Coordinates of C-alpha atoms in Angstrom, one line a residue:
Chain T
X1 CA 3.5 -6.1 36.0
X2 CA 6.4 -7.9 37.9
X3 CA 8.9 -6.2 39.9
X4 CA 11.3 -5.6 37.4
X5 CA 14.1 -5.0 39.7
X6 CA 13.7 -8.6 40.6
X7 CA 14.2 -9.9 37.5
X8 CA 17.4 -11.4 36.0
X9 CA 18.5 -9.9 32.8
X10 CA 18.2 -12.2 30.2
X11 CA 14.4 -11.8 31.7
X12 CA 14.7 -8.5 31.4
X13 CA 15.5 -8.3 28.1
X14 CA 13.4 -10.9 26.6
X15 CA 10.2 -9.3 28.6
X16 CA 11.2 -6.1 26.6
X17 CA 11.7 -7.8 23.5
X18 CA 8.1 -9.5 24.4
X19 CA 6.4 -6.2 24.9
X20 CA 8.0 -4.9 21.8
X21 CA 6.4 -7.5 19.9
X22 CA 3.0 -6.8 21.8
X23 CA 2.9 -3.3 20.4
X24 CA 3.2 -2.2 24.4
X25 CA 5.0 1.4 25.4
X26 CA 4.5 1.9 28.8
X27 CA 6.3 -1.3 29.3
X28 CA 8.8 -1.1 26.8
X29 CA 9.7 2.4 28.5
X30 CA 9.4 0.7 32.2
X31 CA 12.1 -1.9 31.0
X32 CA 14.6 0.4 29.6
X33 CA 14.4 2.3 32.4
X34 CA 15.2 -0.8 34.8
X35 CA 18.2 -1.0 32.2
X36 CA 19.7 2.2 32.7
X37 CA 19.3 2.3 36.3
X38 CA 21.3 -1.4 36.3
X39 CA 23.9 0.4 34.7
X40 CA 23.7 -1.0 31.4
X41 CA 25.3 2.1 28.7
X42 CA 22.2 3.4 26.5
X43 CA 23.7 1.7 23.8
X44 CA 23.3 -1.5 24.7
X45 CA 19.8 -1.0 26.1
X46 CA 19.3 0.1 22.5
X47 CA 21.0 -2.8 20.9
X48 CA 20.4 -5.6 23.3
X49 CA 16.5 -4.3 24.0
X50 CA 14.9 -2.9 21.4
X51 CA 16.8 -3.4 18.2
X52 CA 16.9 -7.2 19.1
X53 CA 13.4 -6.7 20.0
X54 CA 12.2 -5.6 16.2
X55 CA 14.4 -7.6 15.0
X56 CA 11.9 -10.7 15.8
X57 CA 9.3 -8.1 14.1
X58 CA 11.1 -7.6 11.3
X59 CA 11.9 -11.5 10.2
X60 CA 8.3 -12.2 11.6
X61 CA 6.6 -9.6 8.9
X62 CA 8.9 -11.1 6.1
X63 CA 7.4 -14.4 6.5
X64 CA 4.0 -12.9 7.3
X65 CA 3.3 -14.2 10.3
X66 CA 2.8 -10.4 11.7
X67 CA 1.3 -7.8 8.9
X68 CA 1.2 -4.3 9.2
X69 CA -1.0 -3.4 12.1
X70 CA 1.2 -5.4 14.1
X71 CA 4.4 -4.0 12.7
X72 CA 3.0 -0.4 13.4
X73 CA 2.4 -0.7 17.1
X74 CA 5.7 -2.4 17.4
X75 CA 7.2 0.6 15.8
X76 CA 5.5 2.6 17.9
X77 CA 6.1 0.9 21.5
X78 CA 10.1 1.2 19.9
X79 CA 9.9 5.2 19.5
X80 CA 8.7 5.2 22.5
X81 CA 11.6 3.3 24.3
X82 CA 13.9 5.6 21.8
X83 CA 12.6 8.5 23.2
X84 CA 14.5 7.5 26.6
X85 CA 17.5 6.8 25.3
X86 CA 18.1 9.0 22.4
X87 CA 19.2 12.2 24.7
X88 CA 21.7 9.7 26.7
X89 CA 22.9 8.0 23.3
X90 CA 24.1 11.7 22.1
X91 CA 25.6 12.6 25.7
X92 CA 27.1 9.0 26.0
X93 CA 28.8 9.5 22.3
X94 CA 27.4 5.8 21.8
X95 CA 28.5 4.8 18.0
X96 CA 26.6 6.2 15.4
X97 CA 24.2 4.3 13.6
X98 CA 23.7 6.0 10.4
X99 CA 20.8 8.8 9.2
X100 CA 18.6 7.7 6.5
X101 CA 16.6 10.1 4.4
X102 CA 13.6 8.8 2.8
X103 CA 10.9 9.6 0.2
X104 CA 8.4 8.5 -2.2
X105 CA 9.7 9.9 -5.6
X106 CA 8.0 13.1 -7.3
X107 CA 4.1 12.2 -8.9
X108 CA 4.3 9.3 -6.7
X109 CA 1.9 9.4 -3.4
X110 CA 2.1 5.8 -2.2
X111 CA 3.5 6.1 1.7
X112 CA 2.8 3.2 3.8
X113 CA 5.4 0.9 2.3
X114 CA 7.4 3.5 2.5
X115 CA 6.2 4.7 6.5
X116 CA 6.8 1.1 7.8
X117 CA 10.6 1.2 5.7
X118 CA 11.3 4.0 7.6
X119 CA 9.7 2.7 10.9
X120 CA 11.6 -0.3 10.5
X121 CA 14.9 1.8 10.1
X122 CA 14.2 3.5 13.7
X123 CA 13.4 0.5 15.0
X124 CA 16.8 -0.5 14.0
X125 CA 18.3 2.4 15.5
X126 CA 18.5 4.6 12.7
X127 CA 18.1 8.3 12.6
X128 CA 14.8 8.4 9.7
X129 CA 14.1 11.8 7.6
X130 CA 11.1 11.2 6.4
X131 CA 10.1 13.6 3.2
X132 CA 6.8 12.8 2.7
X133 CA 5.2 12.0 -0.8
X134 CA 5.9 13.9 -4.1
X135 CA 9.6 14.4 -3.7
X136 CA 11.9 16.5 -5.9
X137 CA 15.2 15.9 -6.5
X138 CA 16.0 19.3 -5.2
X139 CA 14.4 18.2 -2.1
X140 CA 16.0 15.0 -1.8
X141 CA 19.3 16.7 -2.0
X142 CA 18.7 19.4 0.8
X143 CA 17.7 17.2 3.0
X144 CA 21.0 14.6 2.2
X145 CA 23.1 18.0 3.2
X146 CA 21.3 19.0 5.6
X147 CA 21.3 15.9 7.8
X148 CA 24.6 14.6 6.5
X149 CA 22.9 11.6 5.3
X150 CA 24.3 8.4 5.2
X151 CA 21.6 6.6 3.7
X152 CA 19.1 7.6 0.8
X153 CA 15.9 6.1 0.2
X154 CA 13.6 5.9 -2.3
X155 CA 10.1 4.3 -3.0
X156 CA 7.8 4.7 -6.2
X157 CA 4.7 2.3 -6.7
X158 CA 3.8 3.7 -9.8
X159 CA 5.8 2.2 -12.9
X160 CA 5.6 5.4 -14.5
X161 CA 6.8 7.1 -11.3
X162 CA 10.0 4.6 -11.0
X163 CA 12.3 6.6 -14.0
X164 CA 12.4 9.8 -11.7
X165 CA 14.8 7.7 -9.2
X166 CA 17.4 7.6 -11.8
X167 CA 17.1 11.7 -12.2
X168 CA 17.7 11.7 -8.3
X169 CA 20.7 9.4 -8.7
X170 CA 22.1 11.3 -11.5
X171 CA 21.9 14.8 -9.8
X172 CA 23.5 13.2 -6.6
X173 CA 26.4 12.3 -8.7
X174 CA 26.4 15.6 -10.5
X175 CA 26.5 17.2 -6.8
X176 CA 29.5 15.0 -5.6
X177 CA 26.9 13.2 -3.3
X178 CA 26.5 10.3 -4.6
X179 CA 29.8 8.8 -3.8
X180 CA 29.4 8.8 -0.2
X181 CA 25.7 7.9 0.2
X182 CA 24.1 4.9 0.1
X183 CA 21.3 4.5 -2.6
X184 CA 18.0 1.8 -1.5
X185 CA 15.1 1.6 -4.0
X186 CA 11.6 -0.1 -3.1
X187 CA 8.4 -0.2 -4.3
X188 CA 6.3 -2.8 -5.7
X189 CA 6.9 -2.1 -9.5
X190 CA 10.6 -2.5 -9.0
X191 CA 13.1 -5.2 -9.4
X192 CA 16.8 -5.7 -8.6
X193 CA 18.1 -5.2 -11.9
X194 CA 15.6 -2.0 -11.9
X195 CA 17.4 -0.8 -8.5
X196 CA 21.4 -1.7 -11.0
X197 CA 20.3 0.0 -14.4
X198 CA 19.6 3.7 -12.6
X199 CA 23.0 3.2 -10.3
X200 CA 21.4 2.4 -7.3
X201 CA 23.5 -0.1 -4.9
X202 CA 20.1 -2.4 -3.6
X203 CA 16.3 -3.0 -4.4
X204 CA 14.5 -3.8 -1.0
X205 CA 11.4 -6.1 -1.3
X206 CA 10.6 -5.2 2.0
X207 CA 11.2 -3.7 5.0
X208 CA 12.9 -6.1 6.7
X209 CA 14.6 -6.5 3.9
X210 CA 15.6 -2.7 3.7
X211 CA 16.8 -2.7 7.4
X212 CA 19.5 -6.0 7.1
X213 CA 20.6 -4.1 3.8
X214 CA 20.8 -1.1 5.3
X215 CA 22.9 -3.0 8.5
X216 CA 25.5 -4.9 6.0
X217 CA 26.0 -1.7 3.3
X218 CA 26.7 0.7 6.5
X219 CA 29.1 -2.0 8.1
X220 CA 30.8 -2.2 4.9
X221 CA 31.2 1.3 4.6
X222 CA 32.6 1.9 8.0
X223 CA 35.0 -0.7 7.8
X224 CA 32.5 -3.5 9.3
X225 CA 31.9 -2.6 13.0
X226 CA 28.7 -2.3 13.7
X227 CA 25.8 -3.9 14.8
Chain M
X1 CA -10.3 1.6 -16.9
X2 CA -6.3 2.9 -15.9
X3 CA -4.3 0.4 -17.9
X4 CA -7.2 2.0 -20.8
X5 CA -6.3 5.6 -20.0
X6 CA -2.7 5.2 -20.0
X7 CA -2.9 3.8 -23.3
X8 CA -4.9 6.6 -24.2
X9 CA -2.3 9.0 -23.0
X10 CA -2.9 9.4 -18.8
X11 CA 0.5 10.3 -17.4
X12 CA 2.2 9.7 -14.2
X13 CA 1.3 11.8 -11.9
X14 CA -1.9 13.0 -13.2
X15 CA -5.4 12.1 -11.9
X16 CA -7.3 9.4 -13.9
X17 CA -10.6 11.1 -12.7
X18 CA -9.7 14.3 -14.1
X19 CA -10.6 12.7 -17.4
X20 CA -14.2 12.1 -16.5
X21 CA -14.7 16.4 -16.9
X22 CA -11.8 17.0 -19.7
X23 CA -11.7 14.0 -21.5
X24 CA -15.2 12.2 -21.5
X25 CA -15.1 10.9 -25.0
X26 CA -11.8 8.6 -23.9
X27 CA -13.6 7.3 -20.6
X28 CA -17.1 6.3 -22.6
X29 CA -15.4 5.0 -25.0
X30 CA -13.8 2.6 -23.0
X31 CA -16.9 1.7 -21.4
X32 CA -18.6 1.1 -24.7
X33 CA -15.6 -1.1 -25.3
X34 CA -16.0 -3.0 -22.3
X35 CA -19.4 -3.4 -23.0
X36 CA -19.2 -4.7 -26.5
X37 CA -16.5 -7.2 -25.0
X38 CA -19.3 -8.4 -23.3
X39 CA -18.7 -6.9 -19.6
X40 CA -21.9 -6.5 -17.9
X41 CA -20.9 -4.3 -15.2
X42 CA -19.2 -0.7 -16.0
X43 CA -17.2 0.6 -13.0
X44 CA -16.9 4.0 -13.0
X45 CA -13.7 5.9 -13.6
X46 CA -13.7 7.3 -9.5
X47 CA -10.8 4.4 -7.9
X48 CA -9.3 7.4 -6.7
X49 CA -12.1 9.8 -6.4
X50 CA -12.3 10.0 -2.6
X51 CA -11.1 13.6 -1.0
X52 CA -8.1 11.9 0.3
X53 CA -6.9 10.7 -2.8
X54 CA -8.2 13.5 -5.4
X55 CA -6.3 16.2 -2.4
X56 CA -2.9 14.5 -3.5
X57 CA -4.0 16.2 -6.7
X58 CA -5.1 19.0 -5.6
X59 CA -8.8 18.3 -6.6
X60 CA -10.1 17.9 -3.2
X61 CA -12.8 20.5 -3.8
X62 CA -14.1 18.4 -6.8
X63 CA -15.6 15.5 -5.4
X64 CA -19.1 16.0 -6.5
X65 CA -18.4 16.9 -10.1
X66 CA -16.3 14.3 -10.9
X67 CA -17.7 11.6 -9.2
X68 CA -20.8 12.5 -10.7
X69 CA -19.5 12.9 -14.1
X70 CA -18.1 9.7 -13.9
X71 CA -21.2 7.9 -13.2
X72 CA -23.4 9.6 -16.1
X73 CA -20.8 8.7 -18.5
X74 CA -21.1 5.0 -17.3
X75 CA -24.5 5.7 -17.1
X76 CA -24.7 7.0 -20.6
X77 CA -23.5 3.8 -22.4
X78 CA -25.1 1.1 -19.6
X79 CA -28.5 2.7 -19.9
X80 CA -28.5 3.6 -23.2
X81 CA -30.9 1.8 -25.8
X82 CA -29.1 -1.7 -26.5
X83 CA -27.1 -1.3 -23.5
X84 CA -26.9 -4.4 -21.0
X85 CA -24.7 -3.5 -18.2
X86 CA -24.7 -2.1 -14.6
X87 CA -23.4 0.7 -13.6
X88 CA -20.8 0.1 -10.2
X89 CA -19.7 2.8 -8.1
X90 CA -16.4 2.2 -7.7
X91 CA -14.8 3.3 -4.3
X92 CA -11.1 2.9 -3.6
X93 CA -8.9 2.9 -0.3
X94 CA -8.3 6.8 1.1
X95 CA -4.6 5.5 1.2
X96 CA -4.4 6.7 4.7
X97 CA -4.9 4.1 7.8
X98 CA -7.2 4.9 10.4
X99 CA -6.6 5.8 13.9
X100 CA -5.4 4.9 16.3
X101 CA -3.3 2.5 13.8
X102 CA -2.8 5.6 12.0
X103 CA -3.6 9.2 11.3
X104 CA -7.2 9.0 9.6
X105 CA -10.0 9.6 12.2
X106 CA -13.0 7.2 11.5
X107 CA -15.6 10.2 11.3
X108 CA -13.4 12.1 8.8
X109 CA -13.1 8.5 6.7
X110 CA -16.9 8.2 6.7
X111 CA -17.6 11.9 5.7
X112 CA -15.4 11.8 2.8
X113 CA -16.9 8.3 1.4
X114 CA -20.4 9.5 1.8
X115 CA -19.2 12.4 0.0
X116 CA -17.8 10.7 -2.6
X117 CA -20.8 7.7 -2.7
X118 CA -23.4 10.8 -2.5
X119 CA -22.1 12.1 -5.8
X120 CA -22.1 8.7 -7.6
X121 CA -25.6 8.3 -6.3
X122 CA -26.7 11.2 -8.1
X123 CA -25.3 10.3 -11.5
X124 CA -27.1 7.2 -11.1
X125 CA -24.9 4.3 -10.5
X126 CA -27.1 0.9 -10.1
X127 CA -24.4 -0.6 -7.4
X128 CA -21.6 0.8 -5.3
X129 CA -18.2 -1.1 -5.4
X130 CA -15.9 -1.0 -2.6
X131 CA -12.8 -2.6 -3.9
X132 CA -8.7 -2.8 -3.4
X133 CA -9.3 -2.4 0.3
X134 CA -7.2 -4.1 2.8
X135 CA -8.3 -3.0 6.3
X136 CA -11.7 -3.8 7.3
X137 CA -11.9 -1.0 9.8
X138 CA -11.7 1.9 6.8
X139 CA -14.3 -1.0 4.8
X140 CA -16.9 -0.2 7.3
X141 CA -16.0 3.8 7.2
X142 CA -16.7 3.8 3.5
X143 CA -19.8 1.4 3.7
X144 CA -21.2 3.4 6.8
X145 CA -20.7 6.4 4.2
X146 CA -22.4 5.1 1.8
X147 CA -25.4 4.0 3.7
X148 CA -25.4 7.4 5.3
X149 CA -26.6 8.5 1.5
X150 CA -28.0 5.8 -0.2
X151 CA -29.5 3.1 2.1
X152 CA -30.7 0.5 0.7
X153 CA -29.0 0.3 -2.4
X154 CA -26.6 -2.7 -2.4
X155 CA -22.5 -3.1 -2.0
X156 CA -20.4 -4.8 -3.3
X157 CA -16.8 -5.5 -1.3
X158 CA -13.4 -6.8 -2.3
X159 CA -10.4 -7.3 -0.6
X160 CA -7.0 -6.9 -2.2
X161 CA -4.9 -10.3 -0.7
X162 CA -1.2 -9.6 -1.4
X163 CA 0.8 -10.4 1.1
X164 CA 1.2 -13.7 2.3
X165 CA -2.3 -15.1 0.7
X166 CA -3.6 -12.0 3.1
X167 CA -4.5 -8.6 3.0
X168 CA -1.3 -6.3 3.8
X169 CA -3.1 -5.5 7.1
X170 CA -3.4 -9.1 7.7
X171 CA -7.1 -10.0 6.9
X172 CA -7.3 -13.8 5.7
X173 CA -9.9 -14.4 2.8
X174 CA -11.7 -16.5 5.8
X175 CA -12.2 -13.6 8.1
X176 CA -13.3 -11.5 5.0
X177 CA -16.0 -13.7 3.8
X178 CA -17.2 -14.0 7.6
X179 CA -16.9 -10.2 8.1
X180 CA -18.2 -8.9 5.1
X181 CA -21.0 -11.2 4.6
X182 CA -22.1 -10.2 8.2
X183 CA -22.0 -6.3 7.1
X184 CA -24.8 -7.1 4.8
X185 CA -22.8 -6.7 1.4
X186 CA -24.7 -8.1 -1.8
X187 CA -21.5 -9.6 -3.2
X188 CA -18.3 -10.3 -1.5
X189 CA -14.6 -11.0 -2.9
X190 CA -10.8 -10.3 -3.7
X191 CA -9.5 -8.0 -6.5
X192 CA -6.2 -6.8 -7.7
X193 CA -3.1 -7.7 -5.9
X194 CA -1.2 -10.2 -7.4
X195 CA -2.3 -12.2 -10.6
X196 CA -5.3 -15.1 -10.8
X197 CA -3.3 -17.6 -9.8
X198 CA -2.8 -16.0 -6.7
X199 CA -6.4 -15.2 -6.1
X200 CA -7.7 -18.7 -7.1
X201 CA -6.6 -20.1 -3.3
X202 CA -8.5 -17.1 -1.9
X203 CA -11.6 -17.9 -4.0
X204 CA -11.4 -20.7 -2.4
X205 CA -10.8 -20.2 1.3
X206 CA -14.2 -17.7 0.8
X207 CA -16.4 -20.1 -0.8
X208 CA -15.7 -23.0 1.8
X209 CA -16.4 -20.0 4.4
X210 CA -19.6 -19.0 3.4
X211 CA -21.0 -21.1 0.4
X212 CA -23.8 -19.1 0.0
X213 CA -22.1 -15.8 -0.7
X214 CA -22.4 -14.2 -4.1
X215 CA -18.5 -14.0 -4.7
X216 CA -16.5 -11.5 -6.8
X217 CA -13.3 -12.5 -8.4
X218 CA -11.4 -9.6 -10.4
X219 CA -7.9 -10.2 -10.8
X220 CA -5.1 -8.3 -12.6
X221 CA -3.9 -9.7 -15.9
X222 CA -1.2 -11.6 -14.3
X223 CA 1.6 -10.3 -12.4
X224 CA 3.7 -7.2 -13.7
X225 CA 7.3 -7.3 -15.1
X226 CA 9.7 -5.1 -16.3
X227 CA 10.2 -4.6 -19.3
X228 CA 13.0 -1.2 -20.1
X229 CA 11.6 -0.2 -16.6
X230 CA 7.7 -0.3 -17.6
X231 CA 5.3 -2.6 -16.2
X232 CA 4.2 -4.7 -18.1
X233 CA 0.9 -7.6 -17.5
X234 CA 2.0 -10.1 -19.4
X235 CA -1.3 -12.2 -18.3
X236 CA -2.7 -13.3 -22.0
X237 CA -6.8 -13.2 -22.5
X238 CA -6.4 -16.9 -23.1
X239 CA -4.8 -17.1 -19.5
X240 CA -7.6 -14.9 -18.5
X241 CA -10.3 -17.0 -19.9
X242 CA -8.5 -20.1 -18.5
X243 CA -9.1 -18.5 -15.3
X244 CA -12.7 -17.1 -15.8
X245 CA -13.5 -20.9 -16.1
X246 CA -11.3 -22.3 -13.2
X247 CA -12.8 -19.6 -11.0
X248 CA -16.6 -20.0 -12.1
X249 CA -15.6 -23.9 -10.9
X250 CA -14.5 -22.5 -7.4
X251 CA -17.9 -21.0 -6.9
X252 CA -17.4 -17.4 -7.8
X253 CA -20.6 -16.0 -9.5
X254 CA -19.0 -12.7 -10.6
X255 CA -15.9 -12.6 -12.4
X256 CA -13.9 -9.5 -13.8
X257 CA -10.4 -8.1 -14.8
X258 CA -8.3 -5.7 -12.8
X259 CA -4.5 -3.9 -13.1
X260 CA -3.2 -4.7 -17.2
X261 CA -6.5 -5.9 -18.8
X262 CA -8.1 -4.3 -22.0
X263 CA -11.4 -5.7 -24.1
X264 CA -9.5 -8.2 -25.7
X265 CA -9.7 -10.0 -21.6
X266 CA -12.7 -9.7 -21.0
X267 CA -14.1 -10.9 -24.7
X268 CA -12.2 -14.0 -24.0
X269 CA -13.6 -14.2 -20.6
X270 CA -17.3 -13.6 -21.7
X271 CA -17.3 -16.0 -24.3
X272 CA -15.1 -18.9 -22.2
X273 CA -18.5 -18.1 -20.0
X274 CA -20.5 -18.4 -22.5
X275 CA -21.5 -14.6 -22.2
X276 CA -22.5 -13.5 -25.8
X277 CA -21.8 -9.6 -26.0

């Protein structure tokens, strides 16, 4: 590896994007150090470095130039750089990015499309609750309270599995919940007037997808400053 | 065999190869269906009857017996008198991804589909059929586990290519005819994913690859739409048989139906062939 130090930064920055794309940790980590100790705030090594970073991935997998075994080592090379910064993002009070909580309805236990959508949201800086398989709408609900959620997600691959998102929706709104939550649906069964009929505000075909509608909704609801 | 039990009453949620021990009537009755449509191989009702998939269930523990039950119920009508078909294996995706991708160590990949192929072997399946799968690293687990209890018996392999013309873990139908040809399967091809249309191109790609492979082609009836939030395959048997031919003229030597067909398919299919039930 170069001398990082010696680098300029737009260098800097693309090499970490670069290694990001690699699927490459120790790198990833090596550059964000070199950020931090340039003085950079962790929040913009987060947003200029990684999230720019799997932002390539992302539009890259939608047009399926990278698949899923690329997109997984990405994901993982991105935690790792996340690991570095998320202790300085807290202590730097760095603007919040927004907490999804995500699942794969109840009878349904389809989770890689699913894993990568919630990969994918880390990689975009969000805070990802992942439940697992099998998920109740009593589950689903504790965990929106319990980690103040700002995002809900739910997938289903079954289309006899799909229904039980509306019963989630429906006991958010009986809780008061639903109001201030924002509501994704994917799977491959589903459709965007699927995703409008239960009362949920997108579909996501993907998880690129899922992330840029995950972005826009989030700026709209806090009055359109972020990322 | 699914799209057949859901009809039959299968509900979300439940385990299709339950139905091989509680219902057996339902699952050889739509073998004998498939047969008298003029199908000549019966897969057996075990997609999901790996210990990774049957433990989502809670069924883990009941690999053997239903596995095995499945393939003597296959068995029953192929092998009975005036029966004409073969009896497949079939062997789906653990769902999981293997390590160091993922969390599913290659030894504990290859145990469970040796468990799962040891059962079928012993109800007497003719073939094993390794299908839906879209990383070639868990194809070799399962075809190392089924070597591990029945060697010599052959395999058959498809691919699922649904994203991008590709497997979702990125495997071209080029690199799949190359790489499954060279691990010795009898028959190699693509199944499920999207409709025929879709699988046509990959047909293709496989048989300019390696023109002397026996190639598979099962697509699903179409692609699914809504309809009042079921899925529904809207791919006709006339559409099916349209295909049976157009995929015969691509090379492909054995043809099926996957997701959304019923008898009615595969009669039209068998007699566009010319198969006479």
């Amino acid at each position: 590896m170069s001398d990082l130090s010696q680098l300029p930064l737009e260098e800097l920055l693309e090499q970490i994007q670069d290694n990001l794309y690699g699927g490459q940790p120790e790198p990833v980590v090596a550059g964000v150090h070199e950020l931090l100790r340039r003085g950079l705030t962790p929040y913009d090594a987060l947003t200029k470095g990684l999230i720019a970073g799997m932002d390539v991935v992302g539009e890259d997998f939608r047009t399926g130039k990278l698949f899923v075994p690329q997109v997984l080592m990405a994901a993982k090379a991105m935690k790792a750089g996340m690991e570095v910064l998320r202790p300085l993002l807290a202590e730097t009070g760095a603007p919040r990015i927004g907490t999804l909580v995500i699942g794969t309805v109840k009878g349904d236990i389809h989770d890689i499309g699913k894993n990568l959508v919630g990969m994918m949201m880390e990689g975009a800086g969000f805070q990802v609750v992942n439940l697992g398989i099998n998920t109740d709408v009593e589950k689903f609900l504790h965990a929106v309270r319990e980690h103040a959620a700002d995002i809900l997600g739910m997938s289903a691959l079954l289309t006899t599995t799909m229904p039980y998102m509306r019963v989630v929706i429906q006991a958010l709104k009986e809780s008061g919940l639903r109001e201030k939550l924002i509501v994704l649906v994917g799977g491959a069964p589903l459709n965007a007037d699927f995703a409008k009929q239960i009362g949920a505000d997108a579909y996501c075909r993907d998880a690129a997808k899922a992330v840029e509608t995950a972005k826009r909704l989030m700026a709209e609801k806090m009055g359109g400053a972020l990322v | 065999m699914g799209t057949m039990l859901f009809e039959a009453g299968l509900t979300s949620g439940d385990s299709p190869e339950r139905w091989n021990v509680e219902r057996p009537d339902v699952i050889r009755g739509v073998h004998r269906a498939y047969q008298a449509a003029g199908s000549r191989i019966l897969l057996t009702n075990t997609f999901g009857g790996n210990r990774f998939r049957l433990a989502l269930h809670g069924l883990e523990t009941r690999v053997p017996e239903l596995n095995e039950a499945a393939a003597r119920l296959a068995a029953e009508v192929a092998h009975a008198p005036g029966g004409n078909a073969v009896v497949a294996g079939d062997i789906g995706p653990s769902g999981g991804i293997l390590a160091p991708l993922g969390d599913l160590e290659r030894h504990d990949a290859v145990k469970g589909f040796a468990e799962q192929a040891a059962a079928l072997h012993a109800g007497g399946v003719d073939v094993f059929w390794i299908e839906t799968m879209s990383a070639l690293e868990e194809v070799e687990a399962a075809l190392e586990g089924v070597r591990q209890v029945a060697p010599g018996m052959p395999v058959v392999i498809t691919l699922s290519f649904d994203t991008h013309g590709h497997t979702m873990m990125g495997v071209s139908p080029e690199q799949a005819a190359k790489e499954l040809t060279a691990l010795g399967a009898a028959a190699v091809g693509g199944n499920c994913g999207l409709g025929p249309a879709e699988l046509l191109p990959a047909m293709v790609a496989m048989h300019a690859t390696v023109p002397d492979a026996v190639l598979v082609a099962k697509p699903n009836a179409g692609l699914p739409v809504l309809e009042d939030g079921r899925a529904v395959y809207r791919g006709s048997p006339e559409e099916m048989a349209d295909y049976a031919r157009r995929l015969t003229a691509a090379g492909v030597r054995i043809i099926g139906a996957c997701c959304g067909s019923a008898p009615a398919h595969l009669r039209a299919m068998a007699e566009a062939l010319g198969v006479t039930a």
